[in-house]
Amino acid sequence: MLLFLFVRVCESKPNFVVILTDDQDDVLGGMEPMKSVQRFIANEGVTFTSSYTASPICCPSRASFLTGQYVHNHMVQNNSLSGGCYDSKWKYHESHTFATVLKDAGYNTFYAGKYMNQYGTKDAGGPELVPPGWTEWHGLVGNSVYYDYVISNNGVPTHSTNEYLTDVIRELGISYVENQTEAAPFLMVLAPPAPHQPFTAAPRHNGTYHNVTAIRHPNFNVAVEDKHWLIRMPPSPLPDTMIPELDRVYRSRWEALLAVDEMVADVINALESNSLLDNTYLIYTSDNGYHIGQFSQAYDKRQPYETDIKVPLLIKGPGIKKNVKNHQPVLNIDLAPTIIELAGLEVPRSMDGRPIDLQNENKTERYMLIEYYGEGQDGTVDQNCPWIYDSDNLAQCYPQYECKCQDSKNNTFACLRHIGERINRKYCMFDDNEGFTEMYDLSDDPYEMTNIIDQTFPAVKHWYQLTLSQLLICSGAAKCDNPLEGSNLV
Ligand SMILES: *[C@@H]1O[C@H](CO)[C@@H](O)[C@H](O)[C@H]1NC(C)=O
Ligand SMILES: *[C@@H]1O[C@H](CO)[C@@H](O)[C@H](O)[C@H]1NC(C)=O
Ligand SMILES: *[C@@H]1O[C@H](CO)[C@@H](O)[C@H](O)[C@H]1NC(C)=O
Ligand SMILES: *[C@@H]1O[C@H](CO)[C@@H](O)[C@H](O)[C@H]1NC(C)=O
């Protein structure tokens, strides 16, 4: 009897349900509307307080999430096909993800929702292409939207005009869970579009937060002199006429997230009804953060500040402590190795992340790399912003942003996020014509108000510069964890 039980426990691999939202921040209260996520995942599991993305933009971040690799290794640099978002190089990396590893080990694997931004477009292979790693596939063609989209249902493109996408993903998720038996373990990824632009709530949630306004942290709409040139561009601060728009965006994002919260509750309910909940890990996270008004920017991601690079991360599952805050510094490249290890499988050496130690809540010291390649082409300034002289391949300059540009070709940077028991720093180098550098000590400046690079000892700057340069060429968890080891540079 005992032996039988033992064999059974060993054989019964855990299931995984991963929820990946689009542009959900952690810093500005982005988790506030998620009452069911709080109740069913946070209260029953672990909430990470120092969780970051390897790149603050959709496609590169999603590539890191899937492959467990830093951007310089998977080479998905931006959201365009030419930047690696579903080119031939990606098709190679795509066959080495946590999904392919689990599928090869006998898992049923299911994906529904937004995938890599160019997925399903003609040049990326069309919607007939089902990415490797998935036994059941419901990938959204193109970028996040709420209505009027094409989903590839196992390679069959299906157009829908008026079904709210988050609800469609919820129904697919529930149906899939209901169909599972204990015969084979499963992996399910649900990737709803919320709260990505245009922030469309389900009709039943429209107006729920009608009098909520954007959070006013000390860095909200302040004029800036000590940050890189794109942030210093006028108007700074934004004119008062822009503030109602920031408030509208903030509350619309919360309203769009309510359908995600319902999806989580309903999928957990389906797991419970089918007696699968106890053996299932639930992982909730976002691809990148978001800013609304910080340092006189409008609303977007693509910047090195905490609003943009910090993401929610919650995990619940068998053997995991309940209602615990975990302060370990973690990156989204850790999720693939974490899932693979929890499934009892071997983590491929290609992965730069490391399995998260779910039993240790302490802040062990770590140097984390964040990479961003600026997007922008000649002529991407909106023609209704005619006074902007586009000498820098600026992008995302629209009248609704008061013509404040959100990106530029040389808004390219690499940051070191250094966190430890008594350390909380950020060091960023820009690949712009100024070779601009920013440094923040977040332990006494959590809102990154003061760039302290000029007050920093040369030896400290040198140390960070060296560490960053080594991280930018690291490959594999051992090297990326100890970037200076064996480099003879120290
Ligand atoms: C669940 O099974 C039913 C019946 O076989 C099928 O019609 C449905 O498509 C399945 N759901 C999913 C999400 O696979
Ligand atoms: C949501 O509410 C806003 C303002 O109250 C209104 O303008 C808009 O048409 C509504 N949208 C839907 C889909 O009901
Ligand atoms: C929000 O609106 C409700 C009525 O819908 C009102 O009771 C409440 O006081 C308002 N709160 C704020 C902060 O304006
Ligand atoms: C994306 O990256 C590629 C390769 O570096 C570049 O050619 C392209 O212009 C970039 N796309 C945008 C929108 O900047």
Coordinates of C-alpha atoms and ligand atoms in Angstrom, one line a residue:
M1 CA 0.0 0.0 0.0
L2 CA 2.7 2.4 1.0
L3 CA 4.8 1.5 -2.0
F4 CA 1.8 2.0 -4.2
L5 CA 1.1 5.5 -2.8
F6 CA 4.8 6.4 -3.2
V7 CA 4.8 5.3 -6.8
R8 CA 1.6 7.2 -7.4
V9 CA 2.9 10.4 -5.9
C10 CA 6.1 10.2 -7.9
E11 CA 4.2 9.6 -11.1
S12 CA 1.7 12.4 -10.6
K13 CA 3.4 15.4 -12.0
P14 CA 2.0 18.8 -11.1
N15 CA -0.1 20.9 -13.5
F16 CA 0.6 24.5 -14.3
V17 CA -1.7 27.4 -15.0
V18 CA 0.2 30.6 -16.0
I19 CA -1.6 33.9 -16.4
L20 CA 0.4 36.5 -18.3
T21 CA -1.2 39.9 -18.6
D22 CA -0.1 42.7 -21.0
D23 CA 1.4 45.9 -19.5
Q24 CA 0.1 45.4 -16.0
D25 CA 2.2 47.5 -13.5
D26 CA 3.0 46.7 -10.0
V27 CA 4.2 50.1 -8.8
L28 CA 1.1 52.3 -9.6
G29 CA -1.5 50.0 -8.0
G30 CA -2.0 47.8 -11.0
M31 CA -2.9 44.9 -8.7
E32 CA -5.5 46.8 -6.8
P33 CA -8.5 45.6 -8.8
M34 CA -7.4 42.0 -8.6
K35 CA -9.5 40.8 -5.6
S36 CA -9.8 37.2 -6.7
V37 CA -6.1 37.0 -7.6
Q38 CA -5.5 38.3 -4.0
R39 CA -7.9 35.8 -2.5
F40 CA -7.1 32.7 -4.4
I41 CA -3.4 33.1 -5.2
A42 CA -1.8 35.7 -2.9
N43 CA -3.6 34.5 0.3
E44 CA -2.9 30.9 -0.7
G45 CA 0.7 31.4 -1.9
V46 CA 3.7 33.7 -2.4
T47 CA 3.7 37.3 -3.5
F48 CA 7.1 38.5 -4.8
T49 CA 8.1 42.1 -3.8
S50 CA 11.1 42.4 -6.1
S51 CA 10.1 40.9 -9.5
Y52 CA 11.4 42.4 -12.7
T53 CA 11.2 41.9 -16.5
A54 CA 14.3 41.4 -18.6
S55 CA 13.0 44.0 -21.0
P56 CA 10.2 46.6 -20.5
I57 CA 8.4 45.9 -23.8
C58 CA 6.0 43.2 -25.0
C59 CA 7.8 41.0 -27.6
P60 CA 11.3 40.9 -26.1
S61 CA 9.8 40.3 -22.6
R62 CA 7.6 37.5 -23.9
A63 CA 10.6 35.9 -25.6
S64 CA 12.5 36.0 -22.3
F65 CA 9.5 34.6 -20.5
L66 CA 9.2 31.6 -22.9
T67 CA 12.9 30.8 -23.3
G68 CA 14.4 31.8 -19.9
Q69 CA 17.0 33.9 -21.8
Y70 CA 18.2 37.4 -21.7
V71 CA 17.5 39.6 -24.7
H72 CA 21.1 39.4 -26.0
N73 CA 20.7 35.7 -26.2
H74 CA 17.3 35.2 -27.8
M75 CA 17.8 38.4 -29.9
V76 CA 14.2 39.5 -30.0
Q77 CA 15.0 43.2 -29.8
N78 CA 11.7 44.9 -30.5
N79 CA 8.1 44.4 -31.6
S80 CA 8.9 44.3 -35.4
L81 CA 9.6 41.3 -37.5
S82 CA 13.0 42.9 -38.4
G83 CA 13.8 43.2 -34.7
G84 CA 13.4 39.4 -34.2
C85 CA 9.7 39.3 -33.2
Y86 CA 9.0 36.1 -35.1
D87 CA 11.8 35.9 -37.6
S88 CA 13.7 32.8 -38.5
K89 CA 16.1 33.1 -35.4
W90 CA 13.0 33.2 -33.2
K91 CA 11.7 30.1 -34.8
Y92 CA 14.9 28.4 -33.6
H93 CA 14.6 29.7 -30.0
E94 CA 10.9 28.9 -30.0
S95 CA 11.7 25.2 -30.1
H96 CA 13.5 25.6 -26.7
T97 CA 10.9 26.9 -24.3
F98 CA 9.4 25.6 -21.1
A99 CA 6.5 24.5 -23.2
T100 CA 8.6 22.3 -25.5
V101 CA 10.4 20.8 -22.5
L102 CA 7.1 19.9 -20.8
K103 CA 5.4 18.7 -24.0
D104 CA 8.4 16.4 -24.7
A105 CA 8.0 15.0 -21.2
G106 CA 4.4 14.0 -21.9
Y107 CA 2.5 17.1 -20.8
N108 CA -0.7 18.3 -22.5
T109 CA 0.0 22.0 -23.2
F110 CA -2.5 24.7 -24.0
Y111 CA -2.0 28.4 -24.9
A112 CA -4.8 31.0 -25.4
G113 CA -4.4 34.7 -26.0
K114 CA -1.7 37.1 -27.0
Y115 CA 1.6 35.6 -28.0
M116 CA 4.6 37.3 -29.8
N117 CA 3.3 40.5 -31.3
Q118 CA 3.9 39.5 -35.0
Y119 CA 2.5 35.9 -34.6
G120 CA 0.1 35.0 -37.3
T121 CA 1.0 37.8 -39.7
K122 CA 1.8 36.8 -43.2
D123 CA 5.5 37.4 -43.0
A124 CA 5.7 35.5 -39.7
G125 CA 4.2 32.3 -41.3
G126 CA 0.5 33.1 -41.1
P127 CA -2.1 31.9 -38.6
E128 CA -1.8 28.3 -39.9
L129 CA 1.5 28.0 -38.1
V130 CA 1.1 26.5 -34.6
P131 CA 4.2 27.2 -32.5
P132 CA 6.1 24.2 -31.2
G133 CA 5.4 23.2 -27.6
W134 CA 1.6 23.4 -27.7
T135 CA -0.8 20.5 -28.1
E136 CA -3.7 22.9 -28.1
W137 CA -3.3 26.4 -29.5
H138 CA -5.5 29.5 -29.5
G139 CA -3.0 32.3 -30.3
L140 CA -4.1 35.8 -31.1
V141 CA -2.9 37.1 -34.4
G142 CA -0.9 40.3 -33.9
N143 CA -0.9 42.7 -30.9
S144 CA -3.4 43.0 -28.1
V145 CA -6.9 44.1 -28.9
Y146 CA -10.3 43.5 -27.2
Y147 CA -12.6 43.2 -30.2
D148 CA -12.4 42.4 -33.9
Y149 CA -9.5 40.0 -34.0
V150 CA -8.3 36.7 -35.5
I151 CA -7.5 33.7 -33.3
S152 CA -5.6 30.7 -34.7
N153 CA -7.6 27.8 -33.3
N154 CA -5.0 25.0 -33.7
G155 CA -4.0 26.6 -37.0
V156 CA -7.5 27.5 -38.2
P157 CA -7.9 31.3 -38.3
T158 CA -11.2 32.4 -36.8
H159 CA -12.4 36.0 -37.0
S160 CA -14.5 37.5 -34.3
T161 CA -15.9 41.0 -34.2
N162 CA -17.9 41.4 -31.0
E163 CA -16.8 38.8 -28.5
Y164 CA -14.7 40.4 -25.7
L165 CA -11.4 38.7 -26.0
T166 CA -10.6 38.2 -22.3
D167 CA -14.0 36.4 -21.9
V168 CA -13.2 34.2 -24.9
I169 CA -9.9 33.2 -23.3
R170 CA -11.7 32.5 -20.0
E171 CA -14.2 30.2 -21.7
L172 CA -11.5 28.3 -23.5
G173 CA -9.5 28.0 -20.3
I174 CA -12.5 26.6 -18.3
S175 CA -13.4 24.2 -21.1
Y176 CA -9.8 22.9 -21.2
V177 CA -9.7 22.4 -17.5
E178 CA -13.0 20.5 -17.6
N179 CA -11.6 18.2 -20.2
Q180 CA -8.5 17.3 -18.2
T181 CA -8.2 14.0 -16.4
E182 CA -5.4 12.8 -14.1
A183 CA -4.1 10.6 -16.9
A184 CA -1.6 13.2 -18.1
P185 CA -0.4 16.5 -16.4
F186 CA -1.1 19.8 -18.2
L187 CA 0.4 23.2 -18.7
M188 CA -2.0 26.0 -19.5
V189 CA -1.0 29.6 -20.4
L190 CA -3.7 32.3 -20.5
A191 CA -2.5 35.6 -21.9
P192 CA -5.4 38.1 -21.9
P193 CA -4.9 41.5 -23.7
A194 CA -5.6 43.6 -20.6
P195 CA -4.7 46.2 -19.6
H196 CA -3.0 47.0 -22.9
Q197 CA -4.0 50.1 -24.9
P198 CA -6.9 50.9 -25.8
F199 CA -7.8 49.8 -22.3
T200 CA -11.3 48.6 -23.2
A201 CA -13.3 47.2 -20.3
A202 CA -15.9 44.5 -20.7
P203 CA -19.3 46.4 -20.9
R204 CA -20.3 45.1 -17.5
H205 CA -17.2 46.8 -16.0
N206 CA -17.3 50.1 -17.8
G207 CA -17.6 52.9 -15.3
T208 CA -16.8 50.8 -12.2
Y209 CA -14.0 53.1 -11.2
H210 CA -15.5 56.3 -12.6
N211 CA -14.0 58.5 -9.9
V212 CA -10.6 56.8 -9.5
T213 CA -7.7 59.1 -10.5
A214 CA -4.1 58.3 -11.5
I215 CA -1.9 57.8 -8.5
R216 CA 0.2 60.9 -7.7
H217 CA 3.5 59.7 -6.4
P218 CA 6.2 62.3 -5.8
N219 CA 7.5 61.7 -9.4
F220 CA 4.1 62.4 -11.0
N221 CA 4.4 65.1 -13.7
V222 CA 7.6 66.7 -12.3
A223 CA 9.9 68.6 -14.6
V224 CA 13.2 66.7 -15.1
E225 CA 16.8 67.8 -15.6
D226 CA 19.0 64.9 -14.6
K227 CA 17.6 62.1 -16.8
H228 CA 18.4 61.1 -20.4
W229 CA 17.4 63.5 -23.2
L230 CA 14.1 61.8 -24.3
I231 CA 12.7 62.3 -20.8
R232 CA 13.9 66.0 -20.8
M233 CA 12.1 66.8 -24.0
P234 CA 9.2 69.3 -23.8
P235 CA 6.6 69.6 -22.6
S236 CA 7.9 69.1 -19.1
P237 CA 5.8 69.1 -17.0
L238 CA 2.8 68.1 -19.1
P239 CA 0.2 70.8 -19.4
D240 CA -2.8 70.6 -17.0
T241 CA -5.1 69.8 -19.9
M242 CA -3.3 66.4 -20.2
I243 CA -4.1 65.3 -16.6
P244 CA -7.8 64.2 -17.2
E245 CA -6.5 61.9 -19.9
L246 CA -4.0 60.3 -17.5
D247 CA -6.8 59.8 -15.0
R248 CA -9.0 58.2 -17.7
V249 CA -6.2 55.9 -18.8
Y250 CA -5.5 54.8 -15.2
R251 CA -9.1 54.0 -14.4
S252 CA -9.8 52.3 -17.8
R253 CA -6.8 50.0 -17.2
W254 CA -8.3 49.0 -13.8
E255 CA -11.7 48.4 -15.4
A256 CA -10.2 46.3 -18.2
L257 CA -8.4 44.1 -15.6
L258 CA -11.7 43.2 -13.9
A259 CA -12.5 40.6 -16.6
V260 CA -9.0 39.1 -16.0
D261 CA -9.8 38.8 -12.3
E262 CA -13.1 37.0 -13.1
M263 CA -11.2 34.7 -15.5
V264 CA -8.8 33.7 -12.7
A265 CA -11.6 33.0 -10.3
D266 CA -13.6 31.0 -12.8
V267 CA -10.5 28.9 -13.9
I268 CA -9.6 28.2 -10.3
N269 CA -13.2 27.2 -9.7
A270 CA -13.1 24.8 -12.6
L271 CA -9.8 23.3 -11.3
E272 CA -11.4 22.8 -7.9
S273 CA -14.6 21.2 -9.4
N274 CA -12.4 18.8 -11.3
S275 CA -10.3 18.0 -8.2
L276 CA -7.2 19.3 -9.9
L277 CA -6.5 22.4 -7.8
D278 CA -4.3 20.7 -5.1
N279 CA -1.9 19.5 -7.7
T280 CA -1.7 22.7 -9.8
Y281 CA 0.7 25.6 -9.6
L282 CA -0.8 28.9 -10.4
I283 CA 1.6 31.6 -11.6
Y284 CA 0.3 35.2 -12.2
T285 CA 2.5 37.8 -13.8
S286 CA 2.8 40.5 -16.5
D287 CA 5.2 41.0 -19.4
N288 CA 6.2 44.5 -18.4
G289 CA 5.1 47.4 -16.2
Y290 CA 3.7 50.8 -17.2
H291 CA 4.1 54.5 -16.4
I292 CA 1.3 57.1 -16.3
G293 CA 2.6 60.7 -15.8
Q294 CA 6.0 59.8 -14.1
F295 CA 8.7 62.4 -14.9
S296 CA 6.3 64.3 -17.2
Q297 CA 5.9 61.4 -19.6
A298 CA 2.4 60.5 -20.8
Y299 CA 1.6 56.8 -20.7
D300 CA 3.6 53.9 -22.0
K301 CA 6.5 51.5 -21.0
R302 CA 10.0 51.4 -22.6
Q303 CA 11.8 53.2 -19.8
P304 CA 14.3 52.0 -17.2
Y305 CA 12.2 53.2 -14.1
E306 CA 10.6 51.0 -11.6
T307 CA 7.1 51.7 -13.0
D308 CA 8.1 50.1 -16.3
I309 CA 10.5 47.2 -15.3
K310 CA 8.8 45.9 -12.1
V311 CA 6.1 43.4 -12.6
P312 CA 3.6 41.5 -10.4
L313 CA 4.5 37.9 -9.6
L314 CA 2.5 35.5 -7.5
I315 CA 2.8 31.8 -7.2
K316 CA 0.6 29.3 -5.4
G317 CA 0.8 25.5 -5.5
P318 CA 1.6 22.2 -3.8
G319 CA 4.1 22.6 -0.9
I320 CA 4.2 26.4 -1.2
K321 CA 3.7 28.5 1.9
K322 CA 0.5 30.5 2.2
N323 CA 0.1 34.2 2.4
V324 CA 3.9 34.9 2.3
K325 CA 5.8 37.9 0.9
N326 CA 9.0 36.8 -0.8
H327 CA 11.7 39.5 -1.1
Q328 CA 14.1 37.6 -3.4
P329 CA 15.2 39.5 -6.5
V330 CA 13.7 37.6 -9.4
L331 CA 13.4 38.1 -13.2
N332 CA 11.0 36.8 -15.7
I333 CA 13.8 34.7 -17.2
D334 CA 13.5 32.6 -13.9
L335 CA 10.0 31.4 -14.7
A336 CA 10.9 28.9 -17.4
P337 CA 13.5 27.2 -15.2
T338 CA 11.2 27.3 -12.2
I339 CA 8.4 25.6 -14.1
I340 CA 10.7 23.0 -15.5
E341 CA 12.2 22.2 -12.1
L342 CA 8.8 22.0 -10.4
A343 CA 7.9 19.5 -13.1
G344 CA 10.9 17.4 -12.1
L345 CA 12.6 17.9 -15.4
E346 CA 16.1 19.1 -16.3
V347 CA 16.6 22.8 -17.0
P348 CA 18.3 23.3 -20.4
R349 CA 21.7 24.9 -20.3
S350 CA 20.6 27.5 -22.8
M351 CA 18.5 29.2 -20.0
D352 CA 20.0 32.3 -18.3
G353 CA 17.5 32.4 -15.5
R354 CA 17.5 30.2 -12.4
P355 CA 14.8 28.3 -10.6
I356 CA 13.2 30.4 -7.9
D357 CA 13.8 29.0 -4.4
L358 CA 10.1 29.1 -3.3
Q359 CA 11.0 28.3 0.3
N360 CA 13.4 31.2 0.9
E361 CA 11.9 34.6 1.4
N362 CA 15.2 36.5 2.0
K363 CA 16.8 39.1 -0.2
T364 CA 19.9 37.3 -1.4
E365 CA 22.1 39.6 -3.4
R366 CA 21.7 39.6 -7.2
Y367 CA 22.8 41.6 -10.2
M368 CA 19.9 41.6 -12.7
L369 CA 20.1 42.8 -16.3
I370 CA 17.4 44.8 -18.1
E371 CA 17.9 45.5 -21.8
Y372 CA 16.0 47.8 -24.1
Y373 CA 16.4 48.6 -27.8
G374 CA 14.7 51.9 -28.7
E375 CA 12.1 51.8 -31.5
G376 CA 11.7 54.6 -34.0
Q377 CA 12.0 55.3 -37.6
D378 CA 12.3 58.4 -39.7
G379 CA 8.8 59.8 -40.2
T380 CA 7.1 58.2 -37.1
V381 CA 6.3 61.5 -35.6
D382 CA 2.6 62.2 -36.0
Q383 CA 2.0 64.9 -38.6
N384 CA -0.2 66.7 -36.0
C385 CA 3.0 67.4 -34.0
P386 CA 4.7 69.4 -36.7
W387 CA 6.9 71.4 -34.4
I388 CA 8.9 68.3 -33.5
Y389 CA 12.1 68.2 -35.6
D390 CA 12.7 64.5 -36.1
S391 CA 16.4 64.3 -36.1
D392 CA 16.5 61.3 -33.7
N393 CA 14.1 58.9 -35.2
L394 CA 11.5 59.7 -32.6
A395 CA 8.5 57.5 -32.1
Q396 CA 5.1 57.5 -30.4
C397 CA 4.7 61.3 -30.5
Y398 CA 1.0 61.9 -30.7
P399 CA -1.4 64.8 -30.1
Q400 CA -3.1 62.8 -27.3
Y401 CA 0.3 62.7 -25.6
E402 CA 0.6 66.5 -26.0
C403 CA 3.2 65.4 -28.6
K404 CA 5.5 64.1 -25.9
C405 CA 7.5 61.4 -27.6
Q406 CA 7.6 58.0 -25.8
D407 CA 10.5 56.4 -27.7
S408 CA 13.4 57.0 -30.1
K409 CA 15.8 54.9 -32.0
N410 CA 18.6 55.7 -29.5
N411 CA 16.5 55.3 -26.4
T412 CA 18.5 52.1 -26.1
F413 CA 19.9 51.2 -22.7
A414 CA 21.1 48.5 -20.4
C415 CA 20.5 48.6 -16.7
L416 CA 21.9 46.7 -13.8
R417 CA 19.3 46.2 -11.0
H418 CA 21.4 45.4 -7.9
I419 CA 19.4 44.1 -4.9
G420 CA 20.5 42.6 -1.7
E421 CA 19.8 42.7 2.1
R422 CA 21.1 46.3 2.4
I423 CA 21.5 47.1 -1.3
N424 CA 18.9 48.6 -3.6
R425 CA 20.5 50.3 -6.6
K426 CA 20.1 50.8 -10.3
Y427 CA 22.8 51.7 -12.8
C428 CA 21.8 52.4 -16.4
M429 CA 23.9 53.2 -19.5
F430 CA 22.3 54.6 -22.6
D431 CA 23.6 53.9 -26.1
D432 CA 22.8 57.4 -27.2
N433 CA 25.1 60.2 -28.5
E434 CA 25.7 61.4 -24.9
G435 CA 26.6 58.0 -23.5
F436 CA 24.3 59.1 -20.8
T437 CA 24.4 57.3 -17.4
E438 CA 21.8 57.2 -14.6
M439 CA 22.2 55.8 -11.1
Y440 CA 19.7 55.6 -8.3
D441 CA 19.8 54.5 -4.7
L442 CA 16.3 53.3 -4.2
S443 CA 16.8 52.6 -0.5
D444 CA 16.4 56.3 0.2
D445 CA 15.0 57.4 -3.2
P446 CA 12.3 54.9 -4.1
Y447 CA 10.8 57.3 -6.7
E448 CA 14.1 57.8 -8.6
M449 CA 14.0 61.5 -8.2
T450 CA 17.8 62.1 -8.1
N451 CA 20.3 60.7 -10.5
I452 CA 23.4 60.3 -8.3
I453 CA 25.9 59.3 -11.0
D454 CA 28.0 62.5 -10.4
Q455 CA 28.1 61.9 -6.6
T456 CA 29.2 58.3 -7.0
F457 CA 32.8 57.2 -6.3
P458 CA 34.7 56.4 -9.5
A459 CA 35.5 52.9 -8.1
V460 CA 31.9 52.1 -7.6
K461 CA 31.0 53.4 -11.0
H462 CA 33.8 51.3 -12.5
W463 CA 32.5 48.2 -10.7
Y464 CA 29.0 48.7 -12.0
Q465 CA 30.3 49.3 -15.5
L466 CA 32.3 46.2 -15.4
T467 CA 29.5 44.1 -14.1
L468 CA 27.1 45.4 -16.6
S469 CA 29.5 44.8 -19.5
Q470 CA 29.9 41.2 -18.4
L471 CA 26.2 40.6 -17.9
L472 CA 25.6 41.9 -21.4
I473 CA 27.6 39.0 -22.8
C474 CA 26.7 36.3 -20.3
S475 CA 25.1 33.1 -21.3
G476 CA 23.7 30.3 -19.1
A477 CA 22.6 30.6 -15.5
A478 CA 26.1 30.0 -13.9
K479 CA 27.7 32.9 -15.8
C480 CA 24.7 35.2 -15.6
D481 CA 24.5 34.7 -11.9
N482 CA 28.2 35.5 -11.3
P483 CA 29.0 37.9 -14.1
L484 CA 32.5 38.7 -12.9
E485 CA 33.7 35.3 -11.9
G486 CA 36.7 34.2 -13.9
S487 CA 36.7 37.3 -16.0
N488 CA 40.2 38.4 -14.8
L489 CA 38.8 42.0 -14.9
V490 CA 38.2 42.5 -11.2
Ligands
LIG1 C1 -13.4 20.0 -24.4 O1 -14.0 18.8 -24.9 C2 -15.1 19.0 -25.8 C3 -15.7 17.7 -26.1 O2 -14.8 16.9 -26.7 C4 -14.7 19.8 -27.0 O3 -15.7 20.1 -27.8 C5 -14.0 21.1 -26.6 O4 -13.4 21.8 -27.7 C6 -12.9 20.8 -25.6 N1 -12.4 22.1 -25.1 C7 -11.1 22.5 -25.3 C8 -10.8 23.9 -24.8 O5 -10.3 21.8 -25.8
LIG2 C1 -18.1 53.4 -21.3 O1 -18.3 54.6 -20.6 C2 -17.9 55.7 -21.2 C3 -18.1 56.9 -20.3 O2 -19.0 56.7 -19.3 C4 -18.7 55.9 -22.5 O3 -18.3 57.0 -23.2 C5 -18.5 54.6 -23.4 O4 -19.2 54.6 -24.6 C6 -18.8 53.4 -22.6 N1 -18.3 52.2 -23.4 C7 -19.1 51.1 -23.5 C8 -18.5 50.0 -24.3 O5 -20.1 51.0 -22.9
LIG3 C1 -17.0 58.4 -5.9 O1 -18.4 58.3 -6.2 C2 -19.3 57.9 -5.3 C3 -20.7 57.9 -5.8 O2 -20.7 57.1 -7.0 C4 -19.2 58.7 -4.0 O3 -20.0 58.2 -3.0 C5 -17.7 58.8 -3.5 O4 -17.7 59.7 -2.5 C6 -16.8 59.3 -4.7 N1 -15.5 59.3 -4.2 C7 -14.6 60.2 -4.5 C8 -13.2 60.0 -4.0 O5 -14.9 61.2 -5.2
LIG4 C1 13.6 46.8 -34.8 O1 14.9 46.3 -34.8 C2 15.4 46.2 -36.2 C3 16.8 45.5 -36.0 O2 17.6 46.2 -35.2 C4 15.5 47.5 -36.8 O3 15.9 47.4 -38.2 C5 14.1 48.1 -36.8 O4 14.1 49.4 -37.4 C6 13.5 48.2 -35.4 N1 12.1 48.6 -35.4 C7 11.7 49.8 -35.0 C8 10.3 50.1 -35.1 O5 12.5 50.6 -34.5

